[in-house]
Coordinates of C-alpha atoms and ligand atoms in Angstrom, one line a residue:
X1287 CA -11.1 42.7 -4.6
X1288 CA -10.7 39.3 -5.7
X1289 CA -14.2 37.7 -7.2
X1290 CA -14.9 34.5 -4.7
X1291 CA -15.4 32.5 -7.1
X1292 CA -11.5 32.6 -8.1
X1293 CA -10.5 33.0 -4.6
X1294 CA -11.9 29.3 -3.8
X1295 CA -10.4 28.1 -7.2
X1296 CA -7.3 29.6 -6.5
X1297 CA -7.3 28.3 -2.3
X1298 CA -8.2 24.6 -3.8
X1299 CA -5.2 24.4 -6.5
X1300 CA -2.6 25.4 -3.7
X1301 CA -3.8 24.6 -0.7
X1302 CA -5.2 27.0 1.5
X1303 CA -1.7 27.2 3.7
X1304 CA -0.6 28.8 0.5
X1305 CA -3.4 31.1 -0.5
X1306 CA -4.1 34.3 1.6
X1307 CA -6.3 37.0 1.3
X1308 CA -7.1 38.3 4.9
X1309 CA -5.5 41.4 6.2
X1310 CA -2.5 40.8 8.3
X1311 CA -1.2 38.6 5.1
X1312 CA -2.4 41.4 2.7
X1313 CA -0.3 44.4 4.7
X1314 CA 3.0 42.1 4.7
X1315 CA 2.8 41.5 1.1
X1316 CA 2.1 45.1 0.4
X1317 CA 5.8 47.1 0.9
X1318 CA 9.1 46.5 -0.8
X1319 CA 11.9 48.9 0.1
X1320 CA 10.1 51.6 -1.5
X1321 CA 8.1 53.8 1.1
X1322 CA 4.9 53.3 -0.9
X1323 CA 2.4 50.4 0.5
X1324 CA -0.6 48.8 -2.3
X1325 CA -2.4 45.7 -1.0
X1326 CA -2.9 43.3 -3.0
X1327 CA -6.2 41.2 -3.2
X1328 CA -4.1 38.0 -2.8
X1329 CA -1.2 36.8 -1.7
X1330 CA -0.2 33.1 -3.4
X1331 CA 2.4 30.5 -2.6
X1332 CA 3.1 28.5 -5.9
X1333 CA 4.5 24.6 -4.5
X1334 CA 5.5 24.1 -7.9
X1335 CA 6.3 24.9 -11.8
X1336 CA 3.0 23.4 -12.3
X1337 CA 1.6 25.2 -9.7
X1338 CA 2.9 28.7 -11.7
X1339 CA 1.4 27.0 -14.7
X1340 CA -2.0 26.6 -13.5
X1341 CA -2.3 30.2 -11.7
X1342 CA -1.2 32.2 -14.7
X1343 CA -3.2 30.1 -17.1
X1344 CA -6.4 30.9 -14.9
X1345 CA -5.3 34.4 -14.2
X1346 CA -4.6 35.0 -17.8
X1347 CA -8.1 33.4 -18.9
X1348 CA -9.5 35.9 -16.4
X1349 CA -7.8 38.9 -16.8
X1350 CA -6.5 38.6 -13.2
X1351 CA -3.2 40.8 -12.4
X1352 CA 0.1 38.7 -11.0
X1353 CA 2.8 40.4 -9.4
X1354 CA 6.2 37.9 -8.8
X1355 CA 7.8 38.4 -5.7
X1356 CA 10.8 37.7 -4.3
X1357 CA 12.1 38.8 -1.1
X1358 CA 10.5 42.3 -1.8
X1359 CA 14.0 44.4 -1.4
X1360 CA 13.6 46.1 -4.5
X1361 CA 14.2 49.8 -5.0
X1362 CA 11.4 50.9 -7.4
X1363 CA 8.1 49.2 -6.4
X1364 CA 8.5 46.3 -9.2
X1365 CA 6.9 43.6 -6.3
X1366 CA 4.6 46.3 -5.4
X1367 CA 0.6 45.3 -6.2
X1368 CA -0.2 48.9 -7.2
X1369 CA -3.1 48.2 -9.3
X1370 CA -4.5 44.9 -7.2
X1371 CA -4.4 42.0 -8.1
X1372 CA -2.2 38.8 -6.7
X1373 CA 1.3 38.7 -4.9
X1374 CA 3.0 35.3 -6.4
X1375 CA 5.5 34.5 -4.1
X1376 CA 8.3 32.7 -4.9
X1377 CA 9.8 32.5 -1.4
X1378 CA 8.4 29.7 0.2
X1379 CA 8.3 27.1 -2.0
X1380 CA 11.6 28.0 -4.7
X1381 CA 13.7 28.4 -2.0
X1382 CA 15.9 24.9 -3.5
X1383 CA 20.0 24.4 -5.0
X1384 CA 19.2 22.1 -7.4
X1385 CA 22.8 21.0 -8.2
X1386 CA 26.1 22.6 -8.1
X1387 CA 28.4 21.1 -11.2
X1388 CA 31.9 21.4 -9.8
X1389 CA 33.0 20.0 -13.2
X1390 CA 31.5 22.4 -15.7
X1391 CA 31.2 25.1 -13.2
X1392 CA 27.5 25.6 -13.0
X1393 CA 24.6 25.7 -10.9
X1394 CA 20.9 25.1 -10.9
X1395 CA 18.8 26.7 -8.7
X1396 CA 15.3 27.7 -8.0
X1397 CA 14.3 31.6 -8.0
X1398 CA 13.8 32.0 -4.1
X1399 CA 17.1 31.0 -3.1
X1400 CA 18.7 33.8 -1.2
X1401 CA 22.1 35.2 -2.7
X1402 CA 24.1 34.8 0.2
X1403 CA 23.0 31.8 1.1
X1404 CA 24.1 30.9 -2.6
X1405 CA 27.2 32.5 -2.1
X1406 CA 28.6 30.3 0.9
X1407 CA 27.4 26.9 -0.1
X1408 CA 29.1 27.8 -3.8
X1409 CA 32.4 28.7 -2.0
X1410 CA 32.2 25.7 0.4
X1411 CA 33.2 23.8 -2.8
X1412 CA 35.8 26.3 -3.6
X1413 CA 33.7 28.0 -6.3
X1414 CA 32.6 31.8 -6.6
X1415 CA 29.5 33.5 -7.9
X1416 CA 30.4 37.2 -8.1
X1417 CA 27.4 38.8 -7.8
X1418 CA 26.9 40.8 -4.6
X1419 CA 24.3 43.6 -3.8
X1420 CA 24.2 45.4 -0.8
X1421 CA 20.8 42.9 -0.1
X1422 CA 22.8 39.9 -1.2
X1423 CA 21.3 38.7 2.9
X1424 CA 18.0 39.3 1.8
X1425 CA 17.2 39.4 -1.8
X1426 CA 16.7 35.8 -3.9
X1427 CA 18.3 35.0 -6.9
X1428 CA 15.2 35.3 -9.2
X1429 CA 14.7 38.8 -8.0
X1430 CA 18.7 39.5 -8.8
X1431 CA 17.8 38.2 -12.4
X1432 CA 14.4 40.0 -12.8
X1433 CA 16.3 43.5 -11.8
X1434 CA 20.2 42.4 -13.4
X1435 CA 21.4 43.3 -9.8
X1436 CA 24.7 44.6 -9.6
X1437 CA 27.6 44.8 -6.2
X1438 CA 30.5 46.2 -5.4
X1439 CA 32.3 43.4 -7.5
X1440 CA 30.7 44.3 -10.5
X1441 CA 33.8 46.3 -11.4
X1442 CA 35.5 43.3 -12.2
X1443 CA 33.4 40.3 -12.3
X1444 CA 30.4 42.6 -14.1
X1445 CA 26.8 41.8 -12.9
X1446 CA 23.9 39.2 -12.8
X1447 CA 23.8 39.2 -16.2
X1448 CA 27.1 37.6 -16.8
X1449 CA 26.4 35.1 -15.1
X1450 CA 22.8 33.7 -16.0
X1451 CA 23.4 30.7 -18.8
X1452 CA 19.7 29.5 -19.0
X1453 CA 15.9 30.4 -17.5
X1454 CA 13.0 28.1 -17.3
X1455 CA 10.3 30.6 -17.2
X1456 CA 6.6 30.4 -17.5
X1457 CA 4.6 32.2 -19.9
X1458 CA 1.5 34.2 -18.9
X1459 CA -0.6 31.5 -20.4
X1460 CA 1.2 29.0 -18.8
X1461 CA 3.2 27.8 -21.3
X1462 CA 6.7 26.7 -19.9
X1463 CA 9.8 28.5 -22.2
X1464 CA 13.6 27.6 -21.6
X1465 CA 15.7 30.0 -22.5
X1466 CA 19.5 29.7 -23.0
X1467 CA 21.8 26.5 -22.7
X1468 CA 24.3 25.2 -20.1
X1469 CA 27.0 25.7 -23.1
X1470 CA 29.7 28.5 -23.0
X1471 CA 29.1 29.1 -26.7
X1472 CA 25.4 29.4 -27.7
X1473 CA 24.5 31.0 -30.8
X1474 CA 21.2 29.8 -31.7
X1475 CA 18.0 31.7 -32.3
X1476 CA 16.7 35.0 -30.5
X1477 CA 18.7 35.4 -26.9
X1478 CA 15.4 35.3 -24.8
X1479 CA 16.9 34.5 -21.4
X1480 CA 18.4 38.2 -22.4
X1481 CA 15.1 40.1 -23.2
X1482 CA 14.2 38.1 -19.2
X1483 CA 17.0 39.3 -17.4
X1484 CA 16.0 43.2 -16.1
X1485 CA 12.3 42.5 -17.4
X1486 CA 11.2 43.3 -13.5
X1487 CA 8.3 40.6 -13.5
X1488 CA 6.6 42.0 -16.5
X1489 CA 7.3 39.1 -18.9
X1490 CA 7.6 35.6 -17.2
X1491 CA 7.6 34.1 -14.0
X1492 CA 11.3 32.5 -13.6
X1493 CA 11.3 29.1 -12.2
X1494 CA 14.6 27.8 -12.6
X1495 CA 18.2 29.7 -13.2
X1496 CA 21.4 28.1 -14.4
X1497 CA 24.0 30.3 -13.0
X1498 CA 27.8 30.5 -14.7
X1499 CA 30.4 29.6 -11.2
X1500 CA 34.2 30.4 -11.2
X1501 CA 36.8 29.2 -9.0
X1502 CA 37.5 31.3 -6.0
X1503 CA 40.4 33.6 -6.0
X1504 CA 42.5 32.8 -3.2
X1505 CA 43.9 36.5 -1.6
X1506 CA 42.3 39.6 -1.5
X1507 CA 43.7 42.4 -0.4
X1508 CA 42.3 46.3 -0.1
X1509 CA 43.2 50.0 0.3
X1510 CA 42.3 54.1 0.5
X1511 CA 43.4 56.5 -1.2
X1512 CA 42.1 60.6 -0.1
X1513 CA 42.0 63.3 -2.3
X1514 CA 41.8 66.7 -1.7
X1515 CA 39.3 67.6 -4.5
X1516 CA 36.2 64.7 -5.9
X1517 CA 37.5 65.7 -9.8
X1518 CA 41.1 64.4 -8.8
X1519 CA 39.7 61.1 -7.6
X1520 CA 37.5 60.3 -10.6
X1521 CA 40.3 60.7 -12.8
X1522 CA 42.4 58.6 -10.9
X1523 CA 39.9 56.0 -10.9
X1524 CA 39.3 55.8 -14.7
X1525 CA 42.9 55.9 -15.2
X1526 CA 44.2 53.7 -12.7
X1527 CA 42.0 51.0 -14.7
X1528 CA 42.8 52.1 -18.0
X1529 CA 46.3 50.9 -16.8
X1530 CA 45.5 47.6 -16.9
X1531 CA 44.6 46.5 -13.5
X1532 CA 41.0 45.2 -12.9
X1533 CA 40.0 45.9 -9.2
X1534 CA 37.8 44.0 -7.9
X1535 CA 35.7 47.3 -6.1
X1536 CA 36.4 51.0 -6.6
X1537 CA 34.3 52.8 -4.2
X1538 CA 33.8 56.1 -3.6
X1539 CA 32.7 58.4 -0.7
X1540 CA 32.0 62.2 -1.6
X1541 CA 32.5 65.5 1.4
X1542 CA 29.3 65.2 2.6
X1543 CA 29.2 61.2 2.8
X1544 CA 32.5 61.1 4.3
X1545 CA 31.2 64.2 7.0
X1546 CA 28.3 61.8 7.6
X1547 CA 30.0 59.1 8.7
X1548 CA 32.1 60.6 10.8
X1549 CA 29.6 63.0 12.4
X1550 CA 27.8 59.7 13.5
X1551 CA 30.5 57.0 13.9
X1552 CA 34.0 59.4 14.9
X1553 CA 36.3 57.1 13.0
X1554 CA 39.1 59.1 11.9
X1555 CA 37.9 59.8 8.9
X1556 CA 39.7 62.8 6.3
X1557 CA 37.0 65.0 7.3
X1558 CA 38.9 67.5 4.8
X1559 CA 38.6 65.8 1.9
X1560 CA 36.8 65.9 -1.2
X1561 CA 36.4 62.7 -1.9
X1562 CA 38.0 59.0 -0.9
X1563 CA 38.4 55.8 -2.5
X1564 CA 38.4 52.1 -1.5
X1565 CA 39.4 49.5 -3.8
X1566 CA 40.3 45.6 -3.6
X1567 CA 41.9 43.8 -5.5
X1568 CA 42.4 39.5 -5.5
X1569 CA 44.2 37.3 -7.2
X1570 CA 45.8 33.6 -6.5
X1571 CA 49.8 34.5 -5.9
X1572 CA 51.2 37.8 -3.8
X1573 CA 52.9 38.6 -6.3
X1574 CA 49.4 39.5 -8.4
X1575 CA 48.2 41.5 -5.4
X1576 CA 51.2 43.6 -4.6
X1577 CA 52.0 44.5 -8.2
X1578 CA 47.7 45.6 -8.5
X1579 CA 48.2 47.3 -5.3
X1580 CA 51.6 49.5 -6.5
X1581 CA 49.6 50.4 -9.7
X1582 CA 46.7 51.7 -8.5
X1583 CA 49.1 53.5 -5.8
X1584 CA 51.0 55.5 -8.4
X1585 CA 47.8 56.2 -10.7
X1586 CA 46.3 57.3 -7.4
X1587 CA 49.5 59.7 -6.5
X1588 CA 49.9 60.6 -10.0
X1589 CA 46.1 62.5 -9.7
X1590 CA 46.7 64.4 -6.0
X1591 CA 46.0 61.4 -3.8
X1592 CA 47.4 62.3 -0.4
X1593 CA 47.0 59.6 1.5
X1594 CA 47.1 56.0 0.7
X1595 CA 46.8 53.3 3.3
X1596 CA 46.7 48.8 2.8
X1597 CA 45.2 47.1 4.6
X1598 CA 47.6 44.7 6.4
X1599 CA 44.8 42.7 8.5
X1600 CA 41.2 41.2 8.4
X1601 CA 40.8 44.2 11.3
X1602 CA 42.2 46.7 8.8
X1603 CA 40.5 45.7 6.0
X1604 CA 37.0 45.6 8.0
X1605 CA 38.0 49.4 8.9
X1606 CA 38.6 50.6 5.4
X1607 CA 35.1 49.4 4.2
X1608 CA 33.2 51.1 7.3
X1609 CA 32.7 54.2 5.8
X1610 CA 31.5 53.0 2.6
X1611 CA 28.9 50.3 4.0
X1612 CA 27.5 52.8 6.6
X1613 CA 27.4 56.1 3.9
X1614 CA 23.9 55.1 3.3
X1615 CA 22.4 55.4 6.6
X1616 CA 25.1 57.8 8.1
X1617 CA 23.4 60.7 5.4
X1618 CA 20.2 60.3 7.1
X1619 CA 22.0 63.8 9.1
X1620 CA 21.4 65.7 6.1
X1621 CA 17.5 65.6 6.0
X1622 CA 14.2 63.6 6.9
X1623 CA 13.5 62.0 3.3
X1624 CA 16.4 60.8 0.6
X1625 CA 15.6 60.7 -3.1
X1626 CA 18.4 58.0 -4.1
X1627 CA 18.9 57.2 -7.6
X1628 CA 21.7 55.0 -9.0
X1629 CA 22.4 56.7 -12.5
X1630 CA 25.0 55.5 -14.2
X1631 CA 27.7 56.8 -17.0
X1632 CA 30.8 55.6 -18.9
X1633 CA 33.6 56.0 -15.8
X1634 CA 35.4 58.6 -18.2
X1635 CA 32.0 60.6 -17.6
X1636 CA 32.3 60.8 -13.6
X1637 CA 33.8 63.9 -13.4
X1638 CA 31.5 65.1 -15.9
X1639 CA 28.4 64.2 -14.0
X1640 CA 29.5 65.2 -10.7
X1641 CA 30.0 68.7 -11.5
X1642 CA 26.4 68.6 -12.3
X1643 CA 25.6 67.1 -9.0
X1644 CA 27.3 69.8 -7.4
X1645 CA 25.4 72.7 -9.6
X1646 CA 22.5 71.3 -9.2
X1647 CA 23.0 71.4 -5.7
X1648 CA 23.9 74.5 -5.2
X1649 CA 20.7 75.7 -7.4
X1650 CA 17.8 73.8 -5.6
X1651 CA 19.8 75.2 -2.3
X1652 CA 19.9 70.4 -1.3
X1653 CA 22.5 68.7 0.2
X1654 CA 23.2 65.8 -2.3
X1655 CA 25.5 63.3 -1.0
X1656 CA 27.2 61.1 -3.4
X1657 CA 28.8 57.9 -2.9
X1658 CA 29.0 54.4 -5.2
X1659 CA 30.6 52.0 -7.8
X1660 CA 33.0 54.6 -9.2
X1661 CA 34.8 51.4 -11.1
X1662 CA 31.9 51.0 -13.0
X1663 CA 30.9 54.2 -13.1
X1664 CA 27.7 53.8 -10.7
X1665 CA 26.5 56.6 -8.6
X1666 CA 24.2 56.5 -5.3
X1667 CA 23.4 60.6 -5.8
X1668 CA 21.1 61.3 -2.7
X1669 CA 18.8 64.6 -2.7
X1670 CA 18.2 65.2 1.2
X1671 CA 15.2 66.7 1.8
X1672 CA 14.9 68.2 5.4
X1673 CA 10.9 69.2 4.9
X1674 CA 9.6 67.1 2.8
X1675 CA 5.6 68.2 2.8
X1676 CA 7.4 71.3 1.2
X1677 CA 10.4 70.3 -1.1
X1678 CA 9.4 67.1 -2.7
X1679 CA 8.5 68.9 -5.9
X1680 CA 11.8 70.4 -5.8
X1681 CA 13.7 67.3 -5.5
X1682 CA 12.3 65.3 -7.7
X1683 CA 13.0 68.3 -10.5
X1684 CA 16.3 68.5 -9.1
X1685 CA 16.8 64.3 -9.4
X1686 CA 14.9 64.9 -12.9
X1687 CA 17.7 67.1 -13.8
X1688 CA 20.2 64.9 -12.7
X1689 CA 18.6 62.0 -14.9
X1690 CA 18.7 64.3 -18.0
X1691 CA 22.5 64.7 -17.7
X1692 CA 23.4 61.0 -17.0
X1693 CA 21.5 60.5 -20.2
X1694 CA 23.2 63.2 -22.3
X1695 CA 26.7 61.7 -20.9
X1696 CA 25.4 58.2 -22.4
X1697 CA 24.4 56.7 -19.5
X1698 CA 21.6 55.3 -18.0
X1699 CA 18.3 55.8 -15.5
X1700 CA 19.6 53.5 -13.8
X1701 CA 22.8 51.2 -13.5
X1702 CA 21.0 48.6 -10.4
X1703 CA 17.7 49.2 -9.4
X1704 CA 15.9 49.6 -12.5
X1705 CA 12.9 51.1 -13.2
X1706 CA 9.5 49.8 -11.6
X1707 CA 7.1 52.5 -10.5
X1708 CA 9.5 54.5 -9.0
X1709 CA 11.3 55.7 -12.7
X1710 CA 8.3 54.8 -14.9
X1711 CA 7.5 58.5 -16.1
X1712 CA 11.6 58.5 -16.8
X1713 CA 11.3 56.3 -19.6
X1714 CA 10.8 58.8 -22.1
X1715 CA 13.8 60.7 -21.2
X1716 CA 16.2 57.8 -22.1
X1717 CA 13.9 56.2 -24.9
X1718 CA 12.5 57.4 -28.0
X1719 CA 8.8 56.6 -29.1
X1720 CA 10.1 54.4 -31.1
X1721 CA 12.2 52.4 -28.9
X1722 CA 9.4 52.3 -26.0
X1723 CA 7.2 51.1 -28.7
X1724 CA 9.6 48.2 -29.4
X1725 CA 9.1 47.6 -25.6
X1726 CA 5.6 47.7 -25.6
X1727 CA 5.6 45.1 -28.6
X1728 CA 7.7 42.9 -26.7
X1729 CA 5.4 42.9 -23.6
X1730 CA 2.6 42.2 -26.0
X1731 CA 4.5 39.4 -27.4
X1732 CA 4.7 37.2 -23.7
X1733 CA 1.8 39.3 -22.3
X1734 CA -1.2 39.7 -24.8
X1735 CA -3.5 40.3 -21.7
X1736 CA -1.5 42.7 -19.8
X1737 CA -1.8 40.4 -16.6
X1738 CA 1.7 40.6 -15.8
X1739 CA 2.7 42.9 -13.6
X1740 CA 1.4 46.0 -15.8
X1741 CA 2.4 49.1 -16.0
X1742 CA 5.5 49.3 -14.6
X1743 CA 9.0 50.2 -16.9
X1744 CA 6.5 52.9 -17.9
X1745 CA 4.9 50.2 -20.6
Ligands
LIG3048 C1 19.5 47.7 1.7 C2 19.4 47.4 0.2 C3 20.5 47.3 -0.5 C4 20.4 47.1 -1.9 N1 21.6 47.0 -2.6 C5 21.5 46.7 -3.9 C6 22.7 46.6 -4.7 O1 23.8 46.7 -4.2 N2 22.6 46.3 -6.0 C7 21.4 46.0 -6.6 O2 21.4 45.7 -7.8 N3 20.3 46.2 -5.9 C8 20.3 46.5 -4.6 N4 19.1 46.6 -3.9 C9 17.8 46.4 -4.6 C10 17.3 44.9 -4.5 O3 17.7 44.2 -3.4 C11 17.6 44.2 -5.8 O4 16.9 44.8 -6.9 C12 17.2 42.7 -5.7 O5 17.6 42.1 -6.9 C13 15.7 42.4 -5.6 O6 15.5 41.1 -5.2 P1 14.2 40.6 -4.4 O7 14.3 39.1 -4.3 O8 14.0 41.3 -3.2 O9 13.1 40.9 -5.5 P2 11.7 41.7 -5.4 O10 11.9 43.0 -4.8 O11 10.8 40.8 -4.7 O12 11.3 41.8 -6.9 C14 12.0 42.6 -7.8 C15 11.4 42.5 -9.2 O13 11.7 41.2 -9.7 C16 10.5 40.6 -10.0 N5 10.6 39.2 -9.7 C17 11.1 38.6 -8.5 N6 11.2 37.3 -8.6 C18 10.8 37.0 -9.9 C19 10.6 35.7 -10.6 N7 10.9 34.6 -10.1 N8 10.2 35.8 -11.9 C20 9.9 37.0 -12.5 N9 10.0 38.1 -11.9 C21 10.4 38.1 -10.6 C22 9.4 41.3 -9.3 O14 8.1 41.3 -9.9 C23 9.9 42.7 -9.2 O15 9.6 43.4 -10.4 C24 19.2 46.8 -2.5 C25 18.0 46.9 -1.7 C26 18.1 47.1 -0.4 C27 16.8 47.2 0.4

């Protein structure tokens, strides 16, 4: 509960059209696309950096807890209030393109632009940002850089990270830091906008982004492969790009995912199969795309694929990604509650961690569909629990399981999503005491006062 003495010092700074605290405003700032709920005490609208400025500078002097916000479409509860506090939302007021630099290929935006919306007027001007999440309707682009959000481009254009050239962010004392230059080449002092990107909120509040453009590749151009067994498929994935072609997505579908599907939509799907892939490649000549195409055709045949279609049509290539956009709700058949984590491992590794999928599996007696970014070695693994009053405890040993051997194959808790509340006691498991010290230090560093966003990334 929010003293009243900063709720009317907070309401005169912004306005009170920008300051909230009564109950309707309170519930819709209080989900993310977590199930949890936490309301917050407050829910504030900054109009401007200086607004930011002044809120964490009071808020800091009075130990007051800030939570940036975005669109709220994150995964693990990082825009989630769950220890009171205030909501500062980005959305209303950040929602500007600043410029677009068709000359140096950059642009310059505000956090609360929307991706999509980033994406089109970008491409209007024949240019291309790369990054695309699943959310890219929904989620804004300070949210992308706060969680390094990743799509199913990221195979060949890499993620949000690759793309962010500078940050103005503001400090919980309200000091204003710029991090990063518009240059290519940039090799002085500590990389800060780095240690920013993926820090989920808990360092900064990022008011400005300059974002890295490229021109747009003019064809594009996608197929299937179906293999009889998943082990078959992952190896011709990792080999297929060893070969020297860069698709642009290599998606997968597991059994069960592919089952799922069809069970709900009856598209024809290889019902049979162990796993599929979908892949797209682009390029600026035909002559790019056919010879990508033929490569990944023979790696694919080379490692048991028995089917391969191309798309020859917009209508074709719309039905090839069906399956794959629709795997995520089409598993809902499997059981009332999904645990979905995004673990990620060298692509060599996929076979590898799969296996383990399936064991595990079979041990806890769970359907665990599986289906992702096999290019870059990204996998949805979803633990369906059909009673979940009674097998939560299960699952989550079962996903804890799961996490363990992602790490011992070298990869990660988590390749989009990151960590939040969600993952938080996970931490450990992927960091030594030393290294989570490191992270603590650095928190302490921006955050002496611990009002920013606290205790999430299990700091
Ligand atoms: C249907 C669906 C599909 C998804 N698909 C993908 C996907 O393909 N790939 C992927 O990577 N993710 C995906 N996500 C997860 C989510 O959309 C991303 O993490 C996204 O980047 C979050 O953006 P947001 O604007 O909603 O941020 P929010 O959820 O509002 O916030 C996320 C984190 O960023 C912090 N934050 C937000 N803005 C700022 C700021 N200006 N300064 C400092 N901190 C800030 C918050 O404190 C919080 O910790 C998906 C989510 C959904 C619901």
């Amino acid at each position: 509960m929010l003293e009243a003495t900063h709720a009317q010092y907070l309401s005169q700074l912004v306005g009170v059209e920008n300051f909230y605290t009564d109950p309707a405003h309170l519930q819709a700032y209080a989900y993310d696309a977590t199930r949890e709920r936490h309301l917050p005490d407050g829910v504030i609208f900054p109009r401007n950096e200086e607004d930011v400025r002044q809120i964490l500078a009071y808020c800091n002097e009075h130990k007051i807890i800030i939570v940036p916000r975005g669109a709220g479409s994150g995964f693990t509860g990082g825009a989630l209030s769950a220890h009171g506090g205030l909501i500062l939302s980005l959305e209303k007021h950040f929602d500007r393109i600043l410029e677009i630099d068709t000359k140096n290929l950059i642009a310059r935006v505000q956090p609360g632009v929307i991706n999509k919306h980033f994406q089109n007027e970008v491409e209007k001007r024949g240019l291309f940002y790369p990054p695309d999440p699943a959310s890219q309707d929904q989620s804004t682009l300070g949210g992308n850089v706060s969680e390094n959000a990743g799509g199913m481009r990221a195979a060949k254009y890499g993620i949000t990270k690759d793309y962010v050239m500078a940050l103005r962010a503001i400090l919980p004392n309200g000091d204003v830091i710029r991090a990063g230059k518009k240059t290519i080449k940039d090799v002085a002092g500590f990389n800060v906008a780095g240690i920013l990107i993926a820090s989920e909120g808990c360092l900064a509040v990022i008011t400005e982004i300059t974002l890295k453009l490229l021109a747009k590749p003019k064809l594009k151009q996608s197929a299937m492969g179906v293999f009889a067994t998943i082990e078959e498929a992952m190896e011709a994935v990792y080999k297929s790009m060893a070969s020297g072609v860069t698709p642009v997505a290599m998606e997968f579908l597991d059994n069960l995912s592919i089952r799922a599907v069809e069970q709900r939509f009856s598209k024809g799907l290889p019902v049979d199969a162990g796993a599929i892939l979908i892949t797209q490649v682009d390029g600026s000549v035909v002559e790019q795309i056919t010879w990508q195409l033929d490569q990944i055709e023979k790696h694919f045949r080379d490692n048991g694929c028995i089917d391969f279609r191309i798309a020859q049509n917009s209508q074709q290539e719309e039905d090839l990604w069906f399956a794959r956009r629709n795997a995520s709700q089409s598993i809902s058949i499997y059981g009332k509650k999904k645990l979905n984590e995004d673990v990620t491992v060298p692509r060599a590794s996929l076979p590898a961690l799969l296996k383990k999928v399936g064991e595990i599996s079979q041990a806890y007696n769970l359907p665990i569909p599986c289906f992702g970014h096999t290019g870059d070695g990204n996998v949805h693994v979803n633990i369906m629990l059909e009673d979940p009053a009674t097998q939560l405890e299960k699952g989550q040993e079962a996903m804890e399981e799961i996490f363990k051997c992602a790490i011992a194959l070298e990869g990660t808790l988590s390749g989009e999503h990151g960590i939040g509340l969600s993952k938080a006691k996970f931490m450990p498991l992927a960091f030594s005491p030393q290294e989570m010290e490191l992270f603590r230090n650095i928190k302490k560093a921006f955050d002496p006062n611990n009002i920013l966003n606290p205790y999430k990334m299990g700091l």
